[in-house]
Amino acid sequence: IRALVYENGITFQGSETETFAFYASPETIGDDSITKPYPGVVLIHGGGGTAFSEWVHLWAKRGYAAIAMDLSGRRPASPIYDETSGAFKSDAGAQKGSRTRLEKGGPEHGHVEKFNNVGGDLTDDWQTHTVASVMRAHSLIRSFPEVDDERTAVTGISWGGYSTCLVASVDDRFKAAVPVYGCGFLYDGESVQKKVIDSLDAEKRKEWISRWDPSNFLKNCHVPIFFVNGTHDVHYPLDSYMKSYDVVPGAKKIRIELKMRHGHQPGWEPIEIGLFIDSHCRDGVALPTLSKPVLSDGLIRVDYSSSTKIASAALLYTSETGLRSDRKWEKVDANVYDGFVTVGAPPKEANTWFLTVTDERGAMISTVVTIQ
């Protein structure tokens, strides 16, 4: 796993800035079974995170050239390797206290830099530097001779998912994007970020929404995008999430998991992330495609097309009110047929529902979420 520092091209408080990143590929981890050039992937961490060497190592094992940058102006500790075999052992950089501030590190990854600095000089805003850092990382790996510059993707977790929404909407060189948790419409829902946005004065609030809410970017997103989230996420709740999904004009899929945990490791674990990116960057088998649910005579029908066998399907719904992160959900198995699934309609009092379909690989995909 290589450590590197690259120039951002953006100034902060009058000085040039740099970003630290980890980079790995099948070649750097000693795997000569995969033919060059490799597809590339850019990895964006969330709040409290950093450039995770474990993350790039996971993608290198998948056959990708992977780069993960730190977006708080820091350098994490070097990864640890087995003394005997030399194999990757652990991600020392995941320990928050082991990170060193760069001399040209740019803004912090904090609320002040994300929200309060809005207005005036764009170079004070964390988002400006984040988008620049990610796009520079993308350009950097595309320049490497071992990377196929026409087969690259981006994925990010939490604030990294938020950033993925921004970047995928302005950098159309990507062939696939996977925002995990992150979305837009944070000013208009139950997100914990709404309180921070509402605490800004009226002018700054309006400008933040216009300048930095992903809802204003996603309407221009034509990179195939895969939204991954859970039913109970407090940072990016379903109401904001579905509005974000709906505004995307290009190709899109969605995966909503019951009570999906929120965090970096839970955010890179779903196998569907790799399968989606593989389908756009490695000629992999695509995830199933689902139609919008049709409710008629007390029965829900969802048509599907899939190159893999569908193993199961289910209806998930909630009839409770209050915060979405606190609601109890019910799950009902659906009937799987050739090309479609059916299930009885949820109770009349159900206010939020959707179906999931799981194929023989264990890959799950969701329908759009109906919110009443």
Tab-separated table of C-alpha atoms in Angstrom, residues 24-178:
chain	number	residue	atom	x	y	z
A	24	ALA	CA	-3.070	0.148	-3.809
A	25	SER	CA	-3.579	-2.094	-6.820
A	26	PRO	CA	-3.378	-5.833	-7.479
A	27	GLU	CA	0.253	-5.282	-8.477
A	28	THR	CA	1.237	-3.437	-5.290
A	29	ILE	CA	-0.254	-6.167	-3.072
A	30	GLY	CA	1.480	-8.901	-5.048
A	31	ASP	CA	-1.413	-10.304	-7.089
A	32	ASP	CA	-0.249	-11.014	-10.639
A	33	SER	CA	-3.371	-12.986	-11.609
A	34	ILE	CA	-5.225	-9.906	-12.851
A	35	THR	CA	-4.313	-8.427	-16.190
A	36	LYS	CA	-3.534	-4.741	-16.539
A	37	PRO	CA	-4.851	-2.168	-16.979
A	38	TYR	CA	-6.982	-2.203	-13.853
A	39	PRO	CA	-10.268	-0.400	-13.347
A	40	GLY	CA	-9.963	2.369	-10.776
A	41	VAL	CA	-11.996	3.419	-7.749
A	42	VAL	CA	-11.923	6.555	-5.606
A	43	LEU	CA	-12.888	6.092	-1.937
A	44	ILE	CA	-14.290	8.967	0.170
A	45	HIS	CA	-14.408	8.632	3.958
A	46	GLY	CA	-17.009	10.166	6.248
A	47	GLY	CA	-16.928	12.151	9.480
A	48	GLY	CA	-14.242	10.984	11.906
A	49	GLY	CA	-12.638	8.975	9.119
A	50	THR	CA	-9.440	9.225	7.158
A	51	ALA	CA	-7.634	7.541	4.288
A	52	PHE	CA	-8.266	3.910	5.272
A	53	SER	CA	-5.524	1.546	4.111
A	54	GLU	CA	-7.875	-1.382	4.776
A	55	TRP	CA	-10.355	0.073	2.294
A	56	VAL	CA	-7.857	0.383	-0.573
A	57	HIS	CA	-6.545	-3.085	0.257
A	58	LEU	CA	-10.065	-4.543	-0.026
A	59	TRP	CA	-10.541	-2.985	-3.459
A	60	ALA	CA	-7.079	-4.029	-4.639
A	61	LYS	CA	-8.027	-7.613	-3.747
A	62	ARG	CA	-11.139	-7.118	-5.911
A	63	GLY	CA	-8.899	-6.270	-8.869
A	64	TYR	CA	-9.032	-2.475	-8.735
A	65	ALA	CA	-6.523	0.309	-8.454
A	66	ALA	CA	-7.874	2.190	-5.428
A	67	ILE	CA	-7.132	5.559	-3.898
A	68	ALA	CA	-8.462	6.872	-0.571
A	69	MET	CA	-7.662	10.389	0.549
A	70	ASP	CA	-7.873	12.144	3.922
A	71	LEU	CA	-10.264	15.105	3.859
A	72	SER	CA	-9.290	16.681	7.181
A	73	GLY	CA	-5.814	17.789	6.162
A	74	ARG	CA	-4.098	14.910	7.951
A	75	ARG	CA	-1.887	11.890	7.410
A	76	PRO	CA	-2.846	8.680	9.242
A	77	ALA	CA	-0.333	6.192	10.574
A	78	SER	CA	1.136	3.719	8.141
A	79	PRO	CA	-0.530	0.315	7.830
A	80	ILE	CA	0.979	-2.630	9.694
A	81	TYR	CA	2.316	-5.688	7.855
A	82	ASP	CA	3.057	-9.193	9.058
A	83	GLU	CA	6.763	-9.407	9.907
A	84	THR	CA	7.132	-12.881	8.400
A	85	SER	CA	4.979	-12.833	5.269
A	86	GLY	CA	4.875	-9.105	4.611
A	87	ALA	CA	1.100	-9.331	4.118
A	88	PHE	CA	-1.212	-6.485	5.113
A	89	LYS	CA	-2.202	-6.954	8.762
A	90	SER	CA	-4.083	-3.960	10.129
A	91	ASP	CA	-5.210	-0.403	9.484
A	92	ALA	CA	-3.288	1.655	12.034
A	93	GLY	CA	-4.638	4.835	10.447
A	94	ALA	CA	-8.119	4.059	11.714
A	95	GLN	CA	-6.973	5.198	15.158
A	96	LYS	CA	-7.941	8.849	15.389
A	97	GLY	CA	-5.078	9.794	17.694
A	98	SER	CA	-2.455	8.548	15.245
A	99	ARG	CA	-3.085	11.185	12.590
A	100	THR	CA	-0.630	13.981	11.843
A	101	ARG	CA	-1.736	17.386	10.586
A	102	LEU	CA	-0.227	18.316	7.205
A	103	GLU	CA	1.523	21.665	6.885
A	104	LYS	CA	-0.609	22.427	3.804
A	105	GLY	CA	-3.633	20.443	4.898
A	106	GLY	CA	-6.454	22.841	4.127
A	107	PRO	CA	-9.647	23.140	6.214
A	108	GLU	CA	-10.735	20.795	8.982
A	109	HIS	CA	-13.515	18.228	8.556
A	110	GLY	CA	-15.809	20.053	11.021
A	111	HIS	CA	-19.211	21.743	11.284
A	112	VAL	CA	-17.718	25.245	11.098
A	113	GLU	CA	-15.952	24.464	7.829
A	114	LYS	CA	-18.980	22.619	6.416
A	115	PHE	CA	-21.699	25.072	7.423
A	116	ASN	CA	-20.701	28.327	9.114
A	117	ASN	CA	-18.089	29.363	6.572
A	118	VAL	CA	-20.635	29.559	3.776
A	119	GLY	CA	-20.764	32.935	2.060
A	120	GLY	CA	-17.910	34.967	0.659
A	121	ASP	CA	-14.691	33.176	-0.192
A	122	LEU	CA	-15.370	29.663	-1.514
A	123	THR	CA	-11.906	28.505	-0.444
A	124	ASP	CA	-13.020	28.661	3.209
A	125	ASP	CA	-15.613	25.946	2.591
A	126	TRP	CA	-14.783	22.307	3.298
A	127	GLN	CA	-16.878	21.227	0.312
A	128	THR	CA	-14.729	23.217	-2.128
A	129	HIS	CA	-11.612	21.412	-0.982
A	130	THR	CA	-13.342	18.045	-0.809
A	131	VAL	CA	-14.630	18.175	-4.380
A	132	ALA	CA	-11.206	19.390	-5.538
A	133	SER	CA	-9.382	16.658	-3.590
A	134	VAL	CA	-11.614	13.905	-4.949
A	135	MET	CA	-11.447	15.111	-8.554
A	136	ARG	CA	-7.656	15.508	-8.307
A	137	ALA	CA	-7.402	11.964	-6.909
A	138	HIS	CA	-9.518	10.790	-9.844
A	139	SER	CA	-7.302	12.567	-12.354
A	140	LEU	CA	-4.225	11.195	-10.590
A	141	ILE	CA	-5.149	7.506	-10.806
A	142	ARG	CA	-6.400	7.971	-14.374
A	143	SER	CA	-2.867	9.113	-15.218
A	144	PHE	CA	-1.248	5.940	-13.866
A	145	PRO	CA	-0.199	3.570	-16.684
A	146	GLU	CA	-1.634	0.538	-14.859
A	147	VAL	CA	-5.127	2.105	-14.697
A	148	ASP	CA	-7.778	2.044	-17.430
A	149	ASP	CA	-8.858	5.686	-17.432
A	150	GLU	CA	-12.191	4.798	-19.035
A	151	ARG	CA	-13.218	2.434	-16.227
A	152	THR	CA	-13.352	4.337	-12.952
A	153	ALA	CA	-15.881	4.609	-10.134
A	154	VAL	CA	-16.398	6.482	-6.875
A	155	THR	CA	-17.956	5.481	-3.585
A	156	GLY	CA	-18.187	7.252	-0.249
A	157	ILE	CA	-19.636	6.707	3.208
A	158	SER	CA	-21.809	9.124	5.249
A	159	TRP	CA	-20.245	12.558	4.618
A	160	GLY	CA	-18.326	10.669	1.955
A	161	GLY	CA	-21.669	9.609	0.484
A	162	TYR	CA	-22.768	13.238	0.584
A	163	SER	CA	-19.528	14.118	-1.222
A	164	THR	CA	-20.087	11.313	-3.731
A	165	CYS	CA	-23.394	12.951	-4.656
A	166	LEU	CA	-21.578	16.232	-5.311
A	167	VAL	CA	-18.661	14.746	-7.238
A	168	ALA	CA	-20.691	12.338	-9.379
A	169	SER	CA	-22.819	15.285	-10.454
A	170	VAL	CA	-19.879	17.380	-11.697
A	171	ASP	CA	-17.299	14.778	-12.800
A	172	ASP	CA	-18.849	12.761	-15.612
A	173	ARG	CA	-15.636	10.800	-16.216
A	174	PHE	CA	-16.825	8.257	-13.642
A	175	LYS	CA	-18.661	5.210	-14.958
A	176	ALA	CA	-20.393	4.444	-11.632
A	177	ALA	CA	-21.042	6.074	-8.267
A	178	VAL	CA	-22.202	4.618	-4.949
